XYZ file of C-alpha atoms in Angstrom:
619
model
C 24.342 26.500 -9.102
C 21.847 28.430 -7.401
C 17.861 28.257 -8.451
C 16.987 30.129 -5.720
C 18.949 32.936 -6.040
C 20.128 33.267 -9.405
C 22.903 35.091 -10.714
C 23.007 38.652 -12.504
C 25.509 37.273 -15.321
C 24.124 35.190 -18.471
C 24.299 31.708 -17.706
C 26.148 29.643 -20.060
C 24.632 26.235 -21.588
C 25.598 23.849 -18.913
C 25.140 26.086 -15.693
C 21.365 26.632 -17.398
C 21.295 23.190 -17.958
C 21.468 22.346 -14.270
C 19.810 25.050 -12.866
C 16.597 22.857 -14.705
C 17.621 19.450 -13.398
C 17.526 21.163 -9.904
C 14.146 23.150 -10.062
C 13.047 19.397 -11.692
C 14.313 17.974 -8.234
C 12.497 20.747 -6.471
C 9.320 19.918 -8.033
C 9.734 16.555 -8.269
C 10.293 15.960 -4.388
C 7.131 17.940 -3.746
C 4.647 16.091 -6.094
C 5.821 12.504 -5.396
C 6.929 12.653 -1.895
C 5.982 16.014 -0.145
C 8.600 17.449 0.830
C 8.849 21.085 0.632
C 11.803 22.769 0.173
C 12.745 26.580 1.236
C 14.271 29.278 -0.602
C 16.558 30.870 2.166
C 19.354 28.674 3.904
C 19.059 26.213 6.606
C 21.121 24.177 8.560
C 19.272 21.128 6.424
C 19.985 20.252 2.739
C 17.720 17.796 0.925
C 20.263 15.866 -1.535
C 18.370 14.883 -4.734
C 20.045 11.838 -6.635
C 22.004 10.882 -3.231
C 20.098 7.992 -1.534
C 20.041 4.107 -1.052
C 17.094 3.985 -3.857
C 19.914 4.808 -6.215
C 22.596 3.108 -5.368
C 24.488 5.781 -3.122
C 25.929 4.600 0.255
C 26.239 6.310 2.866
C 29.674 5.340 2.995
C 30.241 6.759 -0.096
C 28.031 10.305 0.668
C 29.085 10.895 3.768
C 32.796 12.006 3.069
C 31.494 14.452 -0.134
C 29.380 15.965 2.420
C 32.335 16.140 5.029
C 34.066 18.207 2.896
C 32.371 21.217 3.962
C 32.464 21.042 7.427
C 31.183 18.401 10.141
C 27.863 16.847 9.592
C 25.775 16.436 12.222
C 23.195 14.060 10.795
C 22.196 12.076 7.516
C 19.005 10.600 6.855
C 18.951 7.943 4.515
C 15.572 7.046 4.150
C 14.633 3.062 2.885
C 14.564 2.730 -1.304
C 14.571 6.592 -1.623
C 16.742 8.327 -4.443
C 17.611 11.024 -1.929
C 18.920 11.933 1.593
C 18.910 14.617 3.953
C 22.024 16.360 5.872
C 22.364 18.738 8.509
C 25.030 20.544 9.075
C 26.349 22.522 12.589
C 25.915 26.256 10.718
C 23.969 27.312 8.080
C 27.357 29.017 6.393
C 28.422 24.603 5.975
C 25.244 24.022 4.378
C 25.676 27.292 2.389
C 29.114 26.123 0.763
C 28.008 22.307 0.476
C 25.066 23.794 -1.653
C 26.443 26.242 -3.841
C 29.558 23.317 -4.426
C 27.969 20.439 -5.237
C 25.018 21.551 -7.172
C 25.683 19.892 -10.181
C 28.350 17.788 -9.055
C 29.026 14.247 -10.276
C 29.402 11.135 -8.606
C 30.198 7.354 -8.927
C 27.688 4.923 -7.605
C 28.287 1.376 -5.802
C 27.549 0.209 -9.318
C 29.953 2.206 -11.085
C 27.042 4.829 -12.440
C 27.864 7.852 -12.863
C 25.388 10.060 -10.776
C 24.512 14.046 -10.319
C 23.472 15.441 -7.409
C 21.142 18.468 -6.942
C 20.802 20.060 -3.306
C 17.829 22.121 -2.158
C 17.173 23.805 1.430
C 14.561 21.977 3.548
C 13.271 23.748 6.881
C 13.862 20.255 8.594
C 14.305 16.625 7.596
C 11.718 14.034 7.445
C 12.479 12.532 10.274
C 8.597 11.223 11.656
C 7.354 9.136 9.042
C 10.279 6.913 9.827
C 10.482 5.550 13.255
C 11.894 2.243 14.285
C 9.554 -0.475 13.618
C 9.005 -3.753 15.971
C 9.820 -6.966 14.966
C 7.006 -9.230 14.169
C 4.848 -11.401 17.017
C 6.782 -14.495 17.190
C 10.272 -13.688 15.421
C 13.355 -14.187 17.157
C 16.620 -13.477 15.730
C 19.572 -15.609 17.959
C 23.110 -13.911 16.669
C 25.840 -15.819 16.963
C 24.574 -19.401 17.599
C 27.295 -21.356 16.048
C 31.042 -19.975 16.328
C 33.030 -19.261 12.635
C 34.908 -22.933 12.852
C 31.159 -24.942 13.428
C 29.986 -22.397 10.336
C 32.918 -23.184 8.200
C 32.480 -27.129 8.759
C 28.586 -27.093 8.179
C 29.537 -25.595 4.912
C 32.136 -27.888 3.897
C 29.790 -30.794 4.765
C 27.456 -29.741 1.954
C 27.932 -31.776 -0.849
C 25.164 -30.456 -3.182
C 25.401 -34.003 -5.456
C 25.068 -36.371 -2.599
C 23.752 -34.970 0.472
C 24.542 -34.053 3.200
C 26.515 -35.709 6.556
C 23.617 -36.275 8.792
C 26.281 -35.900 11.845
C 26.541 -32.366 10.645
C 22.501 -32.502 10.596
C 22.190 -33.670 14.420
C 24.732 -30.609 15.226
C 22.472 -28.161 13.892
C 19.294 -29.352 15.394
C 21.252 -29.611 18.944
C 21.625 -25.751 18.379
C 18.211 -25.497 17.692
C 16.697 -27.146 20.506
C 16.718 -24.411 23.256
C 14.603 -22.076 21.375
C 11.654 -24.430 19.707
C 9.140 -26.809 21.472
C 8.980 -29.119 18.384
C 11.771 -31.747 17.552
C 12.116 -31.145 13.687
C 12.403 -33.613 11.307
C 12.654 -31.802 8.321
C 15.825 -30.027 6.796
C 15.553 -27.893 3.773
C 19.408 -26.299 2.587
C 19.915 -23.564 0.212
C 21.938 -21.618 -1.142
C 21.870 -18.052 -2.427
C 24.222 -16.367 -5.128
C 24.087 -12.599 -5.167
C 21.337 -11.288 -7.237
C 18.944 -14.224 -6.395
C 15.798 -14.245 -3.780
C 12.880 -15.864 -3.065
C 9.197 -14.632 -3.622
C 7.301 -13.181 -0.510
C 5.750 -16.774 0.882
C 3.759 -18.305 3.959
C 5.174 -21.799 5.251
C 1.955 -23.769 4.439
C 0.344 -24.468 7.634
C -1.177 -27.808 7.552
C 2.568 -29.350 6.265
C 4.711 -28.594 8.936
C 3.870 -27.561 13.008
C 4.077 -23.947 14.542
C 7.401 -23.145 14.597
C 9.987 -22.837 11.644
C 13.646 -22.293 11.924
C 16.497 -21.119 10.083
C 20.423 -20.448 10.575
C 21.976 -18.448 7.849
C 25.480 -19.091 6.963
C 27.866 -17.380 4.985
C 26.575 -14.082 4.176
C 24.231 -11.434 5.812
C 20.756 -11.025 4.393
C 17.694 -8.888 4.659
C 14.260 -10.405 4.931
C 11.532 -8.892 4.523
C 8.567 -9.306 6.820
C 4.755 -7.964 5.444
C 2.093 -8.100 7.207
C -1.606 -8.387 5.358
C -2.384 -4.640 6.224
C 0.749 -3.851 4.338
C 3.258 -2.910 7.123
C 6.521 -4.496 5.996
C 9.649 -4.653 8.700
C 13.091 -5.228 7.271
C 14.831 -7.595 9.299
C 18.657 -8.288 8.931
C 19.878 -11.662 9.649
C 23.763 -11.675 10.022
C 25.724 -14.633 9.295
C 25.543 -17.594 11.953
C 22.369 -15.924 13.413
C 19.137 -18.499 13.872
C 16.110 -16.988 12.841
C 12.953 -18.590 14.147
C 9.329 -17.836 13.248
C 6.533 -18.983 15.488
C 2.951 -17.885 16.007
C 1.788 -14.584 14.101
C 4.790 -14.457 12.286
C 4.679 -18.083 10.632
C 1.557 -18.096 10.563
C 0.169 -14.569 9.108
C 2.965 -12.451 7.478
C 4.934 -13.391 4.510
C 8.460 -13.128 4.468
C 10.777 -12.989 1.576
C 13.999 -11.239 -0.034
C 14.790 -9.312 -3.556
C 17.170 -9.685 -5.479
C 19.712 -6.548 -5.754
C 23.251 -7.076 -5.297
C 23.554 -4.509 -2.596
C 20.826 -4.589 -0.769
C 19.884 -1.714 2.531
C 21.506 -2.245 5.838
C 22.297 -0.943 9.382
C 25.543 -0.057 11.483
C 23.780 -2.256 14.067
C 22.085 -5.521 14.059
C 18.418 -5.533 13.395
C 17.024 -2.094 13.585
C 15.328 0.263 11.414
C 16.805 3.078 12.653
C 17.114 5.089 9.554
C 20.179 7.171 10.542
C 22.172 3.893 10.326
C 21.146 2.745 7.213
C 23.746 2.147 4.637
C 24.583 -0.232 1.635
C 25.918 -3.696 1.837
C 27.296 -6.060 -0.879
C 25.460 -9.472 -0.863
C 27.555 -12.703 -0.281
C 26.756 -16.408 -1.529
C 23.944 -16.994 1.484
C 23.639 -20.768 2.690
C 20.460 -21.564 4.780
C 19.453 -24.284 6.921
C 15.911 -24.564 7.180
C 14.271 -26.860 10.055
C 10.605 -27.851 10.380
C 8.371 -30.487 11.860
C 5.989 -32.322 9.940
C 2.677 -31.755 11.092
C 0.254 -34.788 11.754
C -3.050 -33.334 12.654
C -4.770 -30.077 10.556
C -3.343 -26.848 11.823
C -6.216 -24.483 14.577
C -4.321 -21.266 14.214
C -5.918 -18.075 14.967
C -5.387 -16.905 11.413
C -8.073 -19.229 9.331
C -8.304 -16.982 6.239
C -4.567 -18.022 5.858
C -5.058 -21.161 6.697
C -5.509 -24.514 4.154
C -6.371 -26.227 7.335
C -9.335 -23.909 8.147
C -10.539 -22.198 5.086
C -13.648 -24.304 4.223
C -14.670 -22.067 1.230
C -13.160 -20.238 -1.698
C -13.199 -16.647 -2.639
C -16.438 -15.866 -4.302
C -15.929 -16.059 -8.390
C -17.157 -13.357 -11.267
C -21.095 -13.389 -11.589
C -22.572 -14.625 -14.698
C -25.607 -13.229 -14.340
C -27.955 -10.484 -12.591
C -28.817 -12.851 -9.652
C -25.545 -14.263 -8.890
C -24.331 -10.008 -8.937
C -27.323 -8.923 -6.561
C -26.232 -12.037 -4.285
C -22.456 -11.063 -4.465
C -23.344 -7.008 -3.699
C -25.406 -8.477 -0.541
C -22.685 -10.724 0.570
C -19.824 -8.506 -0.341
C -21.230 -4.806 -0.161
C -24.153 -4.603 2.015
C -23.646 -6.976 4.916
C -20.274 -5.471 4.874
C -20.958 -1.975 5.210
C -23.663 -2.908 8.132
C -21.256 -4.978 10.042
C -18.056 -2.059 9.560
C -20.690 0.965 9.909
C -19.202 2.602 12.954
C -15.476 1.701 12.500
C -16.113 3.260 8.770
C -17.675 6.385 10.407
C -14.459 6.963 12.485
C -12.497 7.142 9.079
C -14.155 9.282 7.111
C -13.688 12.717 8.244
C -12.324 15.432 5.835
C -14.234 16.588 2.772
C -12.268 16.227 -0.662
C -11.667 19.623 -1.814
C -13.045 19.324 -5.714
C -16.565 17.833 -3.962
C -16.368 20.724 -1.766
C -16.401 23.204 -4.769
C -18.926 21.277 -6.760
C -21.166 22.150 -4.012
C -20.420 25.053 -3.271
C -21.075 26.103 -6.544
C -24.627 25.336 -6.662
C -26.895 27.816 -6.090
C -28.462 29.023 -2.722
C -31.764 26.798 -2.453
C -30.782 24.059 -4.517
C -31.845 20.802 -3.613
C -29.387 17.693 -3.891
C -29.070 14.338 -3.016
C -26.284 12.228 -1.959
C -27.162 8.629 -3.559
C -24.469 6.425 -1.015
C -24.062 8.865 1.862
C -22.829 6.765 3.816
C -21.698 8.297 6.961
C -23.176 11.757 5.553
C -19.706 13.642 5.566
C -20.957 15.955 2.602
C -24.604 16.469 3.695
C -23.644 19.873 5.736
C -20.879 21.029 3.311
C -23.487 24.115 2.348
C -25.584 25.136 4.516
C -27.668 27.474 1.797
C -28.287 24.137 -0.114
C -31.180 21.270 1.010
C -29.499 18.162 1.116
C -30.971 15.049 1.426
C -29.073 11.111 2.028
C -29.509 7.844 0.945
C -27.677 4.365 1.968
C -27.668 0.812 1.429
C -26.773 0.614 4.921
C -29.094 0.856 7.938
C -26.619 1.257 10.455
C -24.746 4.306 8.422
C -28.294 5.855 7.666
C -28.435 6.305 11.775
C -25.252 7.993 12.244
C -26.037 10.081 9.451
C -29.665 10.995 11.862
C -27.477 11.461 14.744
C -26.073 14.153 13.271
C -29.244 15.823 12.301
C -28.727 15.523 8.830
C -31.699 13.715 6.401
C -31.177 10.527 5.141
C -33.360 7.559 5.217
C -32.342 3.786 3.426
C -32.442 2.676 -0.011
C -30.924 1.014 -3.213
C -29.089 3.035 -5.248
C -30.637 1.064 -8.186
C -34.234 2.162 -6.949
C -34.720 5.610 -4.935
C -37.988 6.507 -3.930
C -37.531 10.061 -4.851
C -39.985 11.859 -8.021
C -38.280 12.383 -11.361
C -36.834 15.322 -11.976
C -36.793 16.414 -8.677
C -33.761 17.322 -7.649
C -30.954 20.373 -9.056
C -27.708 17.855 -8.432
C -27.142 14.544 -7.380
C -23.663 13.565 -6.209
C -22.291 9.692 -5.917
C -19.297 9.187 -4.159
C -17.699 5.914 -4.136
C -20.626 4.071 -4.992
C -20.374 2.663 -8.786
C -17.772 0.559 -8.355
C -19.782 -1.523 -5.840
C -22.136 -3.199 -8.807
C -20.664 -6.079 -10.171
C -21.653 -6.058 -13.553
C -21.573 -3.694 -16.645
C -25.330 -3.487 -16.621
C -25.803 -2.392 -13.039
C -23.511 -0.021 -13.322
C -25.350 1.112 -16.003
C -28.385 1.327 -14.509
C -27.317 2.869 -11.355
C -25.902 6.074 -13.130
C -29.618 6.097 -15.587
C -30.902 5.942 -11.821
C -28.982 9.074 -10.836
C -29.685 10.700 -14.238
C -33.950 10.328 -13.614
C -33.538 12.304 -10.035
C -31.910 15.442 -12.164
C -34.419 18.067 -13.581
C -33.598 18.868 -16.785
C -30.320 21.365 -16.574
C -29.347 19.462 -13.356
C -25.642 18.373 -12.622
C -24.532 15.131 -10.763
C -20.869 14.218 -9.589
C -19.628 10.583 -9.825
C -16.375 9.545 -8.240
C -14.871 5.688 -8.723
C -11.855 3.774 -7.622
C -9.206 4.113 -10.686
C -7.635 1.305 -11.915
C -4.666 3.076 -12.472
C -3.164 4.023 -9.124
C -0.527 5.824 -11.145
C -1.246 8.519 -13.157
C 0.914 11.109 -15.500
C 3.762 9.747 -14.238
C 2.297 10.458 -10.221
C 1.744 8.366 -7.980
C -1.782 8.414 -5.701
C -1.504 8.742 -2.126
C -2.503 5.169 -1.922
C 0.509 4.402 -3.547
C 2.825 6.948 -2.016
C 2.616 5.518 1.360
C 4.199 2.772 1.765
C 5.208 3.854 5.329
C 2.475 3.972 7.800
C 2.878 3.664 11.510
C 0.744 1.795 13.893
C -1.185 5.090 15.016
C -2.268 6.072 11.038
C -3.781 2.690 10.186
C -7.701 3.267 10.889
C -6.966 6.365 9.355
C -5.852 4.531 6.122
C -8.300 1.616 6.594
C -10.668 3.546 4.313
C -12.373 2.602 1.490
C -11.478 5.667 -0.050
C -14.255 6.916 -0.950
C -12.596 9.673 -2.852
C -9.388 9.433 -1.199
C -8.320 6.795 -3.416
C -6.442 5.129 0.191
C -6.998 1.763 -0.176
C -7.509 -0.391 2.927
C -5.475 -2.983 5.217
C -5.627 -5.800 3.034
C -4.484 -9.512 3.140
C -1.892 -11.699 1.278
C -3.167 -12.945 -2.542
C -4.090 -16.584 -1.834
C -4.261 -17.272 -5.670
C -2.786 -15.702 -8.428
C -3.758 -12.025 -8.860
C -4.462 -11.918 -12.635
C -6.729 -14.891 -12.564
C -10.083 -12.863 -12.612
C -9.681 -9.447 -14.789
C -12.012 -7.030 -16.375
C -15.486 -7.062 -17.313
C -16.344 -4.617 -19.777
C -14.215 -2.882 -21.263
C -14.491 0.779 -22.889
C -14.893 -0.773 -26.222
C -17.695 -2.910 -24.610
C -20.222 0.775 -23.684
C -19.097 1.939 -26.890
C -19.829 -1.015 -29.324
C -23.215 -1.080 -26.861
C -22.831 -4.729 -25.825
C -22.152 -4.335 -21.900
C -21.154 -7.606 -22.042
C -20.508 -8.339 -18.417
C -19.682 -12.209 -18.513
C -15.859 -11.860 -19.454
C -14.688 -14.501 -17.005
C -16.893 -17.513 -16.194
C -15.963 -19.142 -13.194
C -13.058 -17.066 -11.766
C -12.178 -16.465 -8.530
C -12.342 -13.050 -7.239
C -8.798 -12.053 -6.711
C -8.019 -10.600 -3.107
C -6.466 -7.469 -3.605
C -2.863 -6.630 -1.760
C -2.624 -3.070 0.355
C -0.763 -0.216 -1.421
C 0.175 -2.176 -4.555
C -1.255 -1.454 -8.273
C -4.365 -3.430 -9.260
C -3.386 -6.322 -11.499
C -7.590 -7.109 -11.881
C -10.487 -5.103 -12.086
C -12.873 -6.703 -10.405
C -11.305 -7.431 -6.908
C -12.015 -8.437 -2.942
C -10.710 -5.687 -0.509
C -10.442 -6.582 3.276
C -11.495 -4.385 5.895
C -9.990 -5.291 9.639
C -12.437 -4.533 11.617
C -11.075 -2.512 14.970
C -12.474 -0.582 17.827
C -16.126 -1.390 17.405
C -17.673 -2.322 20.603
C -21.153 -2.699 18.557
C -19.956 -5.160 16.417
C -17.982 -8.548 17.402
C -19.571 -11.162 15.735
C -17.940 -13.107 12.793
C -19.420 -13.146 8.975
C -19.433 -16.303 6.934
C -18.172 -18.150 4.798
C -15.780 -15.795 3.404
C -15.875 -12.932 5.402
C -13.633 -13.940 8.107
C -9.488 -13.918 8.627
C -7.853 -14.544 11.935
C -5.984 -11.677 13.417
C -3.933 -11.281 16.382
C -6.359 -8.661 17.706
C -8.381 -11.037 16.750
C -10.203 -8.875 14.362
C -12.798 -9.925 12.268
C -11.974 -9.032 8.312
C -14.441 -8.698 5.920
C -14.198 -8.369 2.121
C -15.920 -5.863 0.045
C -16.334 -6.584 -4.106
C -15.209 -3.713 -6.773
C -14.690 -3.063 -9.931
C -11.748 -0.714 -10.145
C -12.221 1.800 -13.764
C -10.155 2.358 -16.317
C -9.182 5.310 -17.684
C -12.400 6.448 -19.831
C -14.648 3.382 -18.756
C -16.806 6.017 -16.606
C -17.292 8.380 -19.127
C -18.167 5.718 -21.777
C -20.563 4.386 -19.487
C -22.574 7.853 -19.198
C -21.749 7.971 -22.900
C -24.767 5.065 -23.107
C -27.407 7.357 -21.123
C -28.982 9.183 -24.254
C -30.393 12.306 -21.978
C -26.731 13.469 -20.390
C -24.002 15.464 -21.736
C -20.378 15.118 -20.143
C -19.075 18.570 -18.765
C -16.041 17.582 -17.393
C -14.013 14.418 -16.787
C -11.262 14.540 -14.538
C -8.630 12.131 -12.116
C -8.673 12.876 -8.462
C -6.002 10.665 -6.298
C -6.551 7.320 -7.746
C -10.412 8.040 -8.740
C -12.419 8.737 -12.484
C -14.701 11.560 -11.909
C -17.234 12.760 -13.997
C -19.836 15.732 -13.764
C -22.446 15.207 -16.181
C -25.934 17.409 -17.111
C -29.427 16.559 -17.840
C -30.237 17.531 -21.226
């Protein structure tokens, strides 16, 4: 079936039928993932339903495909529900896409699945480039032969023990590639469908390097690192995997659950055009450390029991402790990051752009959190001034000729009624209670003359939204070269920044005031006494509200000095990391909050790529 060039006959029920689910798959691969597809043929076909995501091997695709001539390449891209083929003509794509259109298939699984086809101009090939292994990992194939693998496995006797003969053999293989002698062995075994939770080897227990030969069955492990970059990493059977340095000591490492899980031709590589499904075997693991003696010095302290002297900050209970926490948290941050911020925040969001350009020629407007001053020359015809908490962002913003001069957005020496719009851009969610939140909208609210609009954009709680995903969420692919791009604190990009590994549980702080809260008029800030601030993880959902965001600092020559107590985390750079508090709104918490200002009306309330926006007016 055809949906680009349809058919002069009247389609009956079931051609119509799938002619939908196809323009569906059209759509659908443009809003969630980007990728545009053509209405003329091409060598390429985009194959909707047909990827590892869903269950679809390429062992099983590949002959379908075949069918129609020789395939030159397929693209199965990581946890994806589709895949990409190229063919040697464009009359091979032509009959593979008017043929299967529509046609049904039988999963790994035994699901019954349809595919739909579309045209692409090329396949996404950039976005997924081989990926390094970790600092410190080694993967050692083939370090025992199938006979030593087959005894070690007999000698477990999960009731008694194990033969500690057996035990000696494997640490003799060990030896050549770790410094310590271990004296710890850990053995486990896997059935398909089981995995274990993304984890750090506590440092202080054991010493710097761990070790572990996998017997059995093949297995991928994944590796994350705190900015969010995760690296597959396959460990075949009788391999040794060992993890020293960076890799014990800062990324996590884990493995789901599935019972097929994503694979490769070859032996660890994430070269893409290889990958395929696997069926998971009953994985045995030997596990070697050495008991440490002394407290651990790694380089990565934030991460380390050892090290970290203090805990995350916890919820204010009161005005004070909230003004202390925005110093700490907010404004030391943003003075130490300044010119590393700067260097991120480059392109205008379009529906700011319009808001000012709306305004009329002559109108005067202020920015209340300008920070680097990236909207203060959007329209020329309008006098703009800036303000900032931040000294250090108020100067770049003079460097580039614009006016700005320092402040608290809670107090801005500017008259009453002086100005035709205000906007605030990523600003709100800095205050860390109800009340100051409060007060720093009424504070936006006294600047308007009467008439006068102001624009308020905030980090969304809900990253996900009508069934779309934000950008922040969308990319969970980013190579080395994108990351300052993405180290952002989105100030209407709703891209959240690198981040580190929860330390604590992630639901242990959670809202403050809820909508029910503005609406009832209580504000009640002091939901949670005595919670810790949860540290939030890079391109996940939020599980809390009010949260700790790291920001690795990079490429500053201003700035090298470390913050304390909490504002530091070892890096292999090293980079300093600093943590910045928000409160992250739900869905009609913004607009009940100007709902308590007695002098605005609400014209518009809107979501923007994981942000709450609001344009109010002066009444």
């Amino acid at each position: 079936m055809d949906s680009n060039h349809q058919p002069n006959y009247k389609l009956n029920k079931t051609e119509k039928k799938f002619l939908r689910k196809q323009i569906k798959a059209k759509h659908t691969l443009l809003r969630h993932e980007g990728i545009e597809t053509v209405s003329y043929a091409t060598q390429n076909l985009v194959v909707a339903n047909g990827g590892l995501g869903n269950g679809v091997s390429r062992k099983q695709l590949l002959p379908v495909l075949e069918k129609f001539g020789p395939v030159d390449a397929l693209l199965m891209p990581p946890n994806k529900p589709y895949s990409f083929a190229r063919y040697k003509t464009t009359e091979e794509s032509k009959k593979a896409y008017v043929t299967l259109n529509g046609k049904e298939i039988v999963d790994d699984l035994g699901q019954k699945i349809i595919l739909y086809l579309n045209f692409v101009e090329k396949a996404q090939w950039k976005e997924l480039e081989p990926q390094a292994l970790p600092p410190g990992l080694m993967v050692i194939e083939e370090i025992i032969s199938s006979e030593d693998e087959k005894m070690l496995l007999e000698s477990v006797d999960w009731t008694e023990g194990t033969d500690n003969q057996n035990c000696n053999f494997c640490k003799m293989s060990c030896y050549c590639y770790i410094k310590h002698k271990p004296d710890q062995l850990t053995i486990n075994q896997y059935e398909p469908g089981h995995g274990i939770p993304a984890h750090i080897d506590t440092h202080s227990a054991f010493e710097d390097e761990i070790v572990s030969l996998s017997l059995g069955s093949e297995i991928v492990m994944d590796f994350k690192h705190p900015d969010g970059v995760t690296v597959p990493v396959l460990l075949p059977r009788r391999s040794l995997l060992v993890m020293t340095g960076e890799s014990r000591y800062l990324w996590t490492h884990g493995f789901c659950q599935p019972l097929f899980y994503e694979t490769t031709v070859g032996i660890i590589t994430s070269d893409v055009g290889d990958l395929t499904l696997s069926k998971r075997g009953i994985r045995t693991s030997f596990t070697f450390r050495k008991v440490r003696q002394t407290p651990c010095n790694c380089s990565y302290p934030l991460v380390c029991d050892s090290q970290r002297k203090e805990s995350p900050p916890s919820f204010p209970e009161n005005n004070k402790e909230a003004s202390q926490l925005e110093q700490e948290h907010v404004h030391q941050v943003y003075e130490e990051i300044a010119r590393h911020f700067s260097s991120t925040r480059h392109s205008p969001w379009p529906c700011i752009v319009e808001f000012l350009k709306a305004l009329p020629s002559g109108s005067i407007v202020a920015d209340i959190g300008c920070g680097n001053g990236k909207y203060l020359g959007i329209n020329k015809e309008l006098y703009m001034i800036g303000c900032d908490r931040s000294q250090n962002l108020v100067h770049i913003c003079r460097e580039k000729q614009f006016q700005a001069f320092v402040c608290d957005a809670l107090a801005v020496p500017v008259c009453s009624g002086s100005c035709d719009a205000c906007i605030s851009i990523a600003v709100i969610h800095h205050f860390a209670t109800a009340e100051r939140r409060v007060a720093a909208l009424q504070e936006l609210v006294r600047l308007l003359r009467p008439g006068g609009k102001a624009l308020i954009y905030v980090w969304a709680m809900e990253q996900e939204y009508n069934k779309q995903k934000s950008k922040y969420l969308r990319r969970n692919r980013i190579s080395q070269e994108k990351k300052e791009e993405v180290n952002s604190d989105a100030s209407v990009q709703g891209l959240l920044v690198e981040q580190m590994p929860d330390m604590d549980n992630q639901d242990s702080a959670s809202s403050v005031s809820s909508i029910n809260d503005f609406q009832e008029g209580g504000c009640d800030s002091r939901k949670v006494m005595n919670s810790k601030l949860p540290i939030h993880t890079n391109r996940t959902a939020f599980h809390s509200q009010d949260v700790l965001v790291p920001w690795h600092l990079r490429g500053n020559p201003d700035k090298d000095k470390l913050v304390e107590p909490f504002g530091l985390a070892g890096s292999h750079d090293p980079s300093p990391v600093f943590h910045r508090y928000y409160h992250v709104f739900r869905e009609g918490e913004l607009e009940a909050a100007c709902q308590t200002l007695s002098n605005v009306s609400i014209l518009q309330s809107y979501y923007d790529q994981g942000n709450w926006c609001v344009i109010l007016q002066k009444i």
